[in-house]
PDB file of C-alpha atoms in Angstrom:
ATOM      1  CA  MET A   1      33.800 -22.212  31.755  1.00 51.00           C
ATOM      2  CA  ALA A   2      32.529 -21.451  35.268  1.00 50.00           C
ATOM      3  CA  GLU A   3      35.769 -19.598  36.079  1.00 55.00           C
ATOM      4  CA  PHE A   4      35.426 -17.479  32.902  1.00 48.00           C
ATOM      5  CA  LEU A   5      31.839 -16.481  33.747  1.00 43.00           C
ATOM      6  CA  HIS A   6      32.895 -15.609  37.309  1.00 46.00           C
ATOM      7  CA  PHE A   7      35.751 -13.441  35.993  1.00 49.00           C
ATOM      8  CA  ALA A   8      33.406 -11.655  33.503  1.00 47.00           C
ATOM      9  CA  ALA A   9      30.843 -10.952  36.247  1.00 46.00           C
ATOM     10  CA  GLU A  10      33.491  -9.482  38.591  1.00 55.00           C
ATOM     11  CA  ARG A  11      34.852  -7.260  35.806  1.00 59.00           C
ATOM     12  CA  TRP A  12      31.360  -6.005  34.900  1.00 47.00           C
ATOM     13  CA  ALA A  13      30.729  -5.215  38.619  1.00 48.00           C
ATOM     14  CA  ARG A  14      33.977  -3.223  38.884  1.00 60.00           C
ATOM     15  CA  ASN A  15      33.120  -1.224  35.740  1.00 58.00           C
ATOM     16  CA  MET A  16      29.631  -0.439  37.042  1.00 49.00           C
ATOM     17  CA  LYS A  17      31.112   0.661  40.374  1.00 54.00           C
ATOM     18  CA  LYS A  18      33.508   3.046  38.616  1.00 57.00           C
ATOM     19  CA  SER A  19      30.627   4.427  36.480  1.00 52.00           C
ATOM     20  CA  ASN A  20      28.478   5.004  39.559  1.00 51.00           C
ATOM     21  CA  GLN A  21      31.349   6.816  41.302  1.00 53.00           C
ATOM     22  CA  LYS A  22      31.683   9.179  38.296  1.00 53.00           C
ATOM     23  CA  THR A  23      27.946   9.877  38.009  1.00 50.00           C
ATOM     24  CA  GLY A  24      27.150  10.016  41.697  1.00 51.00           C
ATOM     25  CA  GLY A  25      25.422   6.652  41.693  1.00 47.00           C
ATOM     26  CA  LYS A  26      23.145   7.505  38.749  1.00 51.00           C
ATOM     27  CA  VAL A  27      23.214   5.825  35.337  1.00 49.00           C
ATOM     28  CA  ALA A  28      23.937   8.436  32.652  1.00 58.00           C
ATOM     29  CA  ILE A  29      21.691   8.186  29.570  1.00 66.00           C
ATOM     30  CA  ASN A  30      22.710  10.112  26.441  1.00 69.00           C
ATOM     31  CA  MET A  31      19.538  10.228  24.400  1.00 71.00           C
ATOM     32  CA  PHE A  32      21.182  12.266  21.638  1.00 68.00           C
ATOM     33  CA  ALA A  33      23.864   9.644  21.071  1.00 74.00           C
ATOM     34  CA  GLY A  34      21.189   6.947  21.035  1.00 76.00           C
ATOM     35  CA  ALA A  35      19.100   8.932  18.547  1.00 77.00           C
ATOM     36  CA  ARG A  36      22.126   9.340  16.264  1.00 80.00           C
ATOM     37  CA  ARG A  37      22.743   5.586  16.325  1.00 83.00           C
ATOM     38  CA  ILE A  38      19.098   4.890  15.479  1.00 84.00           C
ATOM     39  CA  ALA A  39      19.250   7.417  12.622  1.00 83.00           C
ATOM     40  CA  LEU A  40      22.436   5.790  11.291  1.00 87.00           C
ATOM     41  CA  ALA A  41      20.809   2.348  11.464  1.00 89.00           C
ATOM     42  CA  PHE A  42      17.802   3.559   9.492  1.00 89.00           C
ATOM     43  CA  ALA A  43      20.101   5.283   6.972  1.00 88.00           C
ATOM     44  CA  GLY A  44      22.048   2.055   6.479  1.00 90.00           C
ATOM     45  CA  LEU A  45      18.861   0.066   5.901  1.00 92.00           C
ATOM     46  CA  TRP A  46      17.657   2.741   3.472  1.00 91.00           C
ATOM     47  CA  VAL A  47      20.909   2.512   1.471  1.00 91.00           C
ATOM     48  CA  LEU A  48      20.783  -1.289   1.390  1.00 93.00           C
ATOM     49  CA  GLY A  49      17.157  -1.259   0.237  1.00 91.00           C
ATOM     50  CA  CYS A  50      17.774   1.205  -2.586  1.00 90.00           C
ATOM     51  CA  VAL A  51      20.885  -0.623  -3.829  1.00 90.00           C
ATOM     52  CA  ALA A  52      19.100  -3.991  -3.642  1.00 90.00           C
ATOM     53  CA  TYR A  53      16.228  -2.585  -5.715  1.00 87.00           C
ATOM     54  CA  ALA A  54      18.616  -1.289  -8.385  1.00 87.00           C
ATOM     55  CA  ILE A  55      20.553  -4.575  -8.583  1.00 87.00           C
ATOM     56  CA  PHE A  56      17.958  -7.296  -8.172  1.00 85.00           C
ATOM     57  CA  SER A  57      14.787  -5.768  -9.637  1.00 83.00           C
ATOM     58  CA  GLU A  58      14.338  -7.044 -13.201  1.00 80.00           C
ATOM     59  CA  PRO A  59      13.077  -4.225 -15.463  1.00 79.00           C
ATOM     60  CA  TYR A  60       9.863  -4.869 -17.383  1.00 79.00           C
ATOM     61  CA  VAL A  61      10.480  -4.848 -21.138  1.00 80.00           C
ATOM     62  CA  SER A  62       7.700  -4.772 -23.742  1.00 84.00           C
ATOM     63  CA  LEU A  63       7.629  -4.004 -27.450  1.00 88.00           C
ATOM     64  CA  LYS A  64       4.996  -2.346 -29.618  1.00 91.00           C
ATOM     65  CA  TYR A  65       4.349  -2.910 -33.326  1.00 93.00           C
ATOM     66  CA  SER A  66       2.046  -1.060 -35.683  1.00 93.00           C
ATOM     67  CA  VAL A  67      -0.050  -2.794 -38.373  1.00 93.00           C
ATOM     68  CA  GLU A  68      -0.971  -0.018 -40.803  1.00 90.00           C
ATOM     69  CA  THR A  69      -3.540  -1.924 -42.884  1.00 86.00           C
ATOM     70  CA  TYR A  70      -4.574  -5.385 -43.982  1.00 85.00           C
ATOM     71  CA  GLY A  71      -1.595  -7.415 -45.189  1.00 83.00           C
ATOM     72  CA  ALA A  72       0.970  -4.930 -43.831  1.00 87.00           C
ATOM     73  CA  THR A  73       4.030  -6.217 -41.982  1.00 89.00           C
ATOM     74  CA  PRO A  74       4.147  -5.185 -38.303  1.00 91.00           C
ATOM     75  CA  THR A  75       6.664  -2.384 -37.838  1.00 90.00           C
ATOM     76  CA  PRO A  76       8.226  -1.152 -34.567  1.00 89.00           C
ATOM     77  CA  ALA A  77       6.282   1.642 -32.881  1.00 89.00           C
ATOM     78  CA  GLU A  78       6.701   3.764 -29.768  1.00 86.00           C
ATOM     79  CA  SER A  79       3.021   3.801 -28.806  1.00 87.00           C
ATOM     80  CA  CYS A  80      -0.507   3.070 -30.003  1.00 88.00           C
ATOM     81  CA  ASN A  81      -3.027   5.678 -31.093  1.00 87.00           C
ATOM     82  CA  SER A  82      -6.025   5.966 -28.798  1.00 86.00           C
ATOM     83  CA  LYS A  83      -8.366   4.695 -31.564  1.00 88.00           C
ATOM     84  CA  ASP A  84      -6.168   1.787 -32.632  1.00 90.00           C
ATOM     85  CA  ALA A  85      -7.204  -1.765 -31.782  1.00 91.00           C
ATOM     86  CA  ARG A  86      -4.713  -3.522 -29.498  1.00 93.00           C
ATOM     87  CA  LYS A  87      -3.683  -7.142 -29.312  1.00 93.00           C
ATOM     88  CA  PHE A  88      -1.447  -8.327 -26.465  1.00 93.00           C
ATOM     89  CA  THR A  89       0.654 -11.455 -26.647  1.00 90.00           C
ATOM     90  CA  THR A  90       3.865 -12.989 -25.304  1.00 88.00           C
ATOM     91  CA  VAL A  91       6.609 -14.089 -27.708  1.00 84.00           C
ATOM     92  CA  ASP A  92       9.477 -16.495 -27.072  1.00 78.00           C
ATOM     93  CA  ALA A  93      12.994 -15.047 -26.978  1.00 75.00           C
ATOM     94  CA  PRO A  94      16.462 -16.654 -26.650  1.00 71.00           C
ATOM     95  CA  ASN A  95      17.624 -18.132 -23.325  1.00 68.00           C
ATOM     96  CA  ASP A  96      14.076 -19.207 -22.449  1.00 65.00           C
ATOM     97  CA  ALA A  97      13.034 -15.571 -22.094  1.00 71.00           C
ATOM     98  CA  ARG A  98       9.577 -14.204 -22.885  1.00 79.00           C
ATOM     99  CA  VAL A  99       8.823 -10.751 -24.274  1.00 85.00           C
ATOM    100  CA  ASP A 100       5.448  -9.014 -24.026  1.00 88.00           C
ATOM    101  CA  VAL A 101       4.359  -7.584 -27.379  1.00 91.00           C
ATOM    102  CA  THR A 102       1.504  -5.190 -28.189  1.00 93.00           C
ATOM    103  CA  PHE A 103       0.184  -4.934 -31.758  1.00 94.00           C
ATOM    104  CA  CYS A 104      -1.464  -1.641 -32.707  1.00 94.00           C
ATOM    105  CA  PHE A 105      -3.943  -2.115 -35.575  1.00 94.00           C
ATOM    106  CA  VAL A 106      -4.439   1.269 -37.205  1.00 91.00           C
ATOM    107  CA  SER A 107      -8.102   2.154 -37.644  1.00 90.00           C
ATOM    108  CA  SER A 108      -9.983   4.131 -40.298  1.00 87.00           C
ATOM    109  CA  PRO A 109     -12.999   6.320 -39.483  1.00 87.00           C
ATOM    110  CA  ALA A 110     -16.467   5.208 -40.585  1.00 82.00           C
ATOM    111  CA  ASP A 111     -19.104   7.659 -41.806  1.00 77.00           C
ATOM    112  CA  ASP A 112     -20.271   8.152 -38.220  1.00 80.00           C
ATOM    113  CA  GLY A 113     -16.685   8.582 -36.971  1.00 82.00           C
ATOM    114  CA  SER A 114     -16.381   5.188 -35.261  1.00 86.00           C
ATOM    115  CA  PRO A 115     -13.014   3.435 -35.786  1.00 90.00           C
ATOM    116  CA  LEU A 116     -12.974   0.450 -38.146  1.00 90.00           C
ATOM    117  CA  ILE A 117     -10.220  -2.129 -38.603  1.00 90.00           C
ATOM    118  CA  PRO A 118      -9.453  -3.556 -42.079  1.00 89.00           C
ATOM    119  CA  PHE A 119      -9.395  -7.339 -41.762  1.00 84.00           C
ATOM    120  CA  ARG A 120      -9.814  -8.934 -45.200  1.00 82.00           C
ATOM    121  CA  GLN A 121      -9.109  -8.187 -48.830  1.00 80.00           C
ATOM    122  CA  VAL A 122     -11.956  -8.900 -51.261  1.00 82.00           C
ATOM    123  CA  VAL A 123     -12.583  -8.588 -54.978  1.00 80.00           C
ATOM    124  CA  SER A 124     -13.047  -5.023 -56.133  1.00 78.00           C
ATOM    125  CA  SER A 125     -16.372  -3.661 -57.335  1.00 78.00           C
ATOM    126  CA  SER A 126     -14.546  -2.625 -60.512  1.00 78.00           C
ATOM    127  CA  ASN A 127     -15.053  -6.245 -61.532  1.00 77.00           C
ATOM    128  CA  PRO A 128     -18.452  -6.290 -63.327  1.00 78.00           C
ATOM    129  CA  GLU A 129     -19.527  -9.609 -61.849  1.00 81.00           C
ATOM    130  CA  ALA A 130     -18.448  -8.540 -58.363  1.00 77.00           C
ATOM    131  CA  ALA A 131     -20.323  -5.244 -58.798  1.00 81.00           C
ATOM    132  CA  ARG A 132     -23.578  -7.168 -59.452  1.00 85.00           C
ATOM    133  CA  VAL A 133     -22.990  -9.343 -56.370  1.00 80.00           C
ATOM    134  CA  TYR A 134     -22.266  -6.282 -54.235  1.00 80.00           C
ATOM    135  CA  GLU A 135     -25.497  -4.677 -55.381  1.00 85.00           C
ATOM    136  CA  ALA A 136     -27.488  -7.836 -54.722  1.00 86.00           C
ATOM    137  CA  ARG A 137     -25.945  -8.166 -51.267  1.00 82.00           C
ATOM    138  CA  LYS A 138     -26.786  -4.562 -50.476  1.00 83.00           C
ATOM    139  CA  GLU A 139     -30.399  -5.116 -51.525  1.00 83.00           C
ATOM    140  CA  ALA A 140     -30.619  -8.297 -49.441  1.00 84.00           C
ATOM    141  CA  LEU A 141     -29.403  -6.425 -46.367  1.00 81.00           C
ATOM    142  CA  ARG A 142     -31.905  -3.651 -47.040  1.00 84.00           C
ATOM    143  CA  ARG A 143     -34.759  -6.205 -47.151  1.00 83.00           C
ATOM    144  CA  GLY A 144     -33.479  -7.981 -44.037  1.00 84.00           C
ATOM    145  CA  ALA A 145     -32.761 -11.186 -45.957  1.00 83.00           C
ATOM    146  CA  HIS A 146     -29.682 -12.050 -43.896  1.00 83.00           C
ATOM    147  CA  ASP A 147     -29.402 -15.604 -45.192  1.00 84.00           C
ATOM    148  CA  ASP A 148     -29.226 -14.359 -48.778  1.00 82.00           C
ATOM    149  CA  ALA A 149     -26.717 -11.673 -47.747  1.00 80.00           C
ATOM    150  CA  ALA A 150     -24.538 -14.282 -46.018  1.00 82.00           C
ATOM    151  CA  ARG A 151     -24.643 -16.519 -49.124  1.00 85.00           C
ATOM    152  CA  LEU A 152     -23.634 -13.600 -51.358  1.00 82.00           C
ATOM    153  CA  THR A 153     -20.874 -12.665 -48.907  1.00 80.00           C
ATOM    154  CA  GLN A 154     -19.391 -16.136 -49.133  1.00 82.00           C
ATOM    155  CA  TYR A 155     -19.584 -15.942 -52.914  1.00 80.00           C
ATOM    156  CA  LEU A 156     -17.669 -12.637 -52.881  1.00 78.00           C
ATOM    157  CA  LEU A 157     -14.998 -14.131 -50.636  1.00 77.00           C
ATOM    158  CA  SER A 158     -14.562 -17.051 -53.028  1.00 79.00           C
ATOM    159  CA  MET A 159     -14.043 -14.860 -56.095  1.00 80.00           C
ATOM    160  CA  PRO A 160     -10.412 -14.572 -57.261  1.00 79.00           C
ATOM    161  CA  ILE A 161      -8.688 -11.237 -56.698  1.00 77.00           C
ATOM    162  CA  SER A 162      -6.848  -9.811 -59.667  1.00 73.00           C
ATOM    163  CA  PRO A 163      -3.543  -8.042 -58.906  1.00 74.00           C
ATOM    164  CA  TRP A 164      -4.513  -5.336 -61.433  1.00 74.00           C
ATOM    165  CA  GLU A 165      -7.709  -4.424 -59.592  1.00 73.00           C
ATOM    166  CA  PRO A 166      -7.784  -1.684 -56.930  1.00 73.00           C
ATOM    167  CA  GLN A 167      -7.294  -3.132 -53.458  1.00 71.00           C
ATOM    168  CA  THR A 168     -10.572  -3.443 -51.577  1.00 79.00           C
ATOM    169  CA  VAL A 169     -10.690  -4.446 -47.916  1.00 82.00           C
ATOM    170  CA  TRP A 170     -13.557  -5.047 -45.583  1.00 80.00           C
ATOM    171  CA  MET A 171     -13.569  -3.285 -42.238  1.00 83.00           C
ATOM    172  CA  ALA A 172     -15.415  -3.718 -38.962  1.00 87.00           C
ATOM    173  CA  ASN A 173     -15.064  -2.632 -35.359  1.00 89.00           C
ATOM    174  CA  GLU A 174     -12.431  -4.320 -33.216  1.00 88.00           C
ATOM    175  CA  TYR A 175     -14.984  -6.480 -31.398  1.00 89.00           C
ATOM    176  CA  ASP A 176     -16.203  -8.177 -34.573  1.00 88.00           C
ATOM    177  CA  LYS A 177     -15.372 -11.903 -34.553  1.00 88.00           C
ATOM    178  CA  ASP A 178     -13.702 -11.732 -37.975  1.00 87.00           C
ATOM    179  CA  VAL A 179     -11.555  -8.806 -36.850  1.00 90.00           C
ATOM    180  CA  ARG A 180     -10.571 -10.654 -33.665  1.00 92.00           C
ATOM    181  CA  ALA A 181      -9.671 -13.741 -35.708  1.00 91.00           C
ATOM    182  CA  TYR A 182      -7.533 -11.609 -38.034  1.00 91.00           C
ATOM    183  CA  MET A 183      -5.739  -9.968 -35.087  1.00 93.00           C
ATOM    184  CA  ASP A 184      -5.172 -13.347 -33.423  1.00 93.00           C
ATOM    185  CA  GLY A 185      -3.669 -14.659 -36.656  1.00 92.00           C
ATOM    186  CA  ILE A 186      -1.212 -11.759 -36.910  1.00 92.00           C
ATOM    187  CA  ALA A 187      -0.127 -12.205 -33.281  1.00 91.00           C
ATOM    188  CA  GLY A 188       0.180 -15.974 -33.593  1.00 89.00           C
ATOM    189  CA  ALA A 189       2.352 -15.817 -36.698  1.00 89.00           C
ATOM    190  CA  PHE A 190       4.717 -13.158 -35.332  1.00 89.00           C
ATOM    191  CA  ARG A 191       8.311 -14.174 -34.570  1.00 87.00           C
ATOM    192  CA  LEU A 192      11.097 -12.044 -33.153  1.00 83.00           C
ATOM    193  CA  GLN A 193      13.866 -11.246 -35.640  1.00 82.00           C
ATOM    194  CA  GLN A 194      17.481 -10.381 -34.861  1.00 82.00           C
ATOM    195  CA  SER A 195      16.690  -6.667 -35.100  1.00 83.00           C
ATOM    196  CA  ASP A 196      13.879  -7.179 -32.587  1.00 82.00           C
ATOM    197  CA  LEU A 197      16.223  -8.945 -30.157  1.00 82.00           C
ATOM    198  CA  GLU A 198      18.686  -6.063 -30.425  1.00 84.00           C
ATOM    199  CA  ARG A 199      15.805  -3.701 -29.717  1.00 83.00           C
ATOM    200  CA  VAL A 200      14.883  -5.736 -26.640  1.00 81.00           C
ATOM    201  CA  GLN A 201      18.434  -5.425 -25.301  1.00 83.00           C
ATOM    202  CA  GLN A 202      18.503  -1.708 -26.058  1.00 85.00           C
ATOM    203  CA  VAL A 203      15.206  -1.137 -24.247  1.00 83.00           C
ATOM    204  CA  LYS A 204      16.411  -3.259 -21.322  1.00 83.00           C
ATOM    205  CA  ARG A 205      19.672  -1.294 -21.011  1.00 87.00           C
ATOM    206  CA  GLN A 206      17.755   1.977 -21.026  1.00 88.00           C
ATOM    207  CA  LYS A 207      15.327   0.727 -18.387  1.00 86.00           C
ATOM    208  CA  LEU A 208      18.223  -0.494 -16.220  1.00 89.00           C
ATOM    209  CA  LEU A 209      19.817   2.944 -16.471  1.00 91.00           C
ATOM    210  CA  ASP A 210      16.505   4.610 -15.590  1.00 91.00           C
ATOM    211  CA  GLN A 211      16.122   2.178 -12.688  1.00 90.00           C
ATOM    212  CA  TRP A 212      19.557   3.088 -11.284  1.00 92.00           C
ATOM    213  CA  MET A 213      18.819   6.801 -11.689  1.00 93.00           C
ATOM    214  CA  GLN A 214      15.511   6.382  -9.871  1.00 92.00           C
ATOM    215  CA  ALA A 215      17.155   4.360  -7.096  1.00 91.00           C
ATOM    216  CA  LEU A 216      19.851   7.013  -6.617  1.00 92.00           C
ATOM    217  CA  GLN A 217      17.280   9.793  -6.528  1.00 94.00           C
ATOM    218  CA  ILE A 218      15.267   7.926  -3.894  1.00 92.00           C
ATOM    219  CA  LEU A 219      18.474   7.091  -1.984  1.00 92.00           C
ATOM    220  CA  PHE A 220      19.837  10.628  -1.703  1.00 93.00           C
ATOM    221  CA  GLY A 221      16.389  12.182  -1.377  1.00 93.00           C
ATOM    222  CA  GLY A 222      15.552   9.885   1.533  1.00 90.00           C
ATOM    223  CA  LEU A 223      18.899  10.524   3.221  1.00 90.00           C
ATOM    224  CA  ALA A 224      18.432  14.275   2.853  1.00 92.00           C
ATOM    225  CA  VAL A 225      14.925  14.149   4.318  1.00 90.00           C
ATOM    226  CA  GLY A 226      16.107  11.888   7.149  1.00 87.00           C
ATOM    227  CA  TRP A 227      19.033  14.183   7.978  1.00 88.00           C
ATOM    228  CA  ALA A 228      16.806  17.268   7.941  1.00 89.00           C
ATOM    229  CA  LEU A 229      14.202  15.582  10.155  1.00 87.00           C
ATOM    230  CA  THR A 230      16.842  14.356  12.619  1.00 83.00           C
ATOM    231  CA  ALA A 231      18.468  17.801  12.808  1.00 82.00           C
ATOM    232  CA  LEU A 232      15.074  19.482  13.325  1.00 84.00           C
ATOM    233  CA  ILE A 233      14.080  17.142  16.147  1.00 81.00           C
ATOM    234  CA  GLY A 234      17.502  17.596  17.798  1.00 78.00           C
ATOM    235  CA  TRP A 235      17.240  21.383  17.535  1.00 77.00           C
ATOM    236  CA  ILE A 236      13.784  21.385  19.111  1.00 78.00           C
ATOM    237  CA  ALA A 237      14.833  18.979  21.895  1.00 73.00           C
ATOM    238  CA  ARG A 238      17.955  21.001  22.747  1.00 71.00           C
ATOM    239  CA  GLY A 239      15.853  24.148  22.875  1.00 73.00           C
ATOM    240  CA  PHE A 240      13.453  22.613  25.421  1.00 70.00           C
ATOM    241  CA  LEU A 241      16.278  21.138  27.528  1.00 71.00           C
ATOM    242  CA  GLY A 242      18.555  24.177  27.366  1.00 71.00           C
ATOM    243  CA  ILE A 243      21.437  22.259  25.777  1.00 71.00           C
ATOM    244  CA  PRO A 244      23.806  24.229  23.499  1.00 73.00           C
ATOM    245  CA  ARG A 245      24.116  23.264  19.854  1.00 70.00           C
ATOM    246  CA  GLY A 246      26.697  20.539  19.263  1.00 66.00           C
ATOM    247  CA  LYS A 247      26.498  19.339  22.880  1.00 69.00           C
ATOM    248  CA  ASP A 248      24.700  16.364  24.374  1.00 62.00           C
ATOM    249  CA  HIS A 249      24.505  17.660  27.946  1.00 68.00           C
ATOM    250  CA  ARG A 250      23.566  20.891  29.708  1.00 64.00           C
ATOM    251  CA  PRO A 251      26.621  22.794  30.955  1.00 67.00           C
ATOM    252  CA  ALA A 252      27.337  22.197  34.682  1.00 61.00           C
TER     253      ALA A 252
END
């Protein structure tokens, strides 16, 4: 081992002596070659980073469903209306996966324009008995007799609904406790079907494709900017030092 180190030291000394003889005893530094190597190192790291992002970054997949009215089955949707009430939840998927789901509850405008969400079907006022209870409830609310109004409300909810009567639903704003309970019930009972799973895979494939396209755009855009910046700095430096284009040293 000692002999090998001695041999390596003698060889390095001979090479340095030859280099000093060629350069007149001065160590030649080629800053342009060093700058090119640094630029290549940064370019390599940039390529590795972009490719790693495209391969290892898991795309975020979420689904949206629209609930048109009370009792309606959630149907796939692209987006929610700005006045719709939203309910976010996470649903189990195969292979221990989880899918984020947003339910869009379609609202109806009140007399003052505020959005209301239908949350419960009740007996229609076309029923004579129900019409009398509705009128009594309205009068109780007008008088401020909230206990009587609550009792009449419970009586209305207990009345049987005939399938031949017009559908009547109660509505309230999305922050009402009954509305929130209705929305929670819809979200809790939802299960992904086979068509939903196929939709998840389709959305995931599209997002993966978009992710690769974005990574490639960033990759080539960054390389182009890096090349332009390196060329600009080299052009400016050569101009100050009087070095011709394509050369690393001033002509002797």
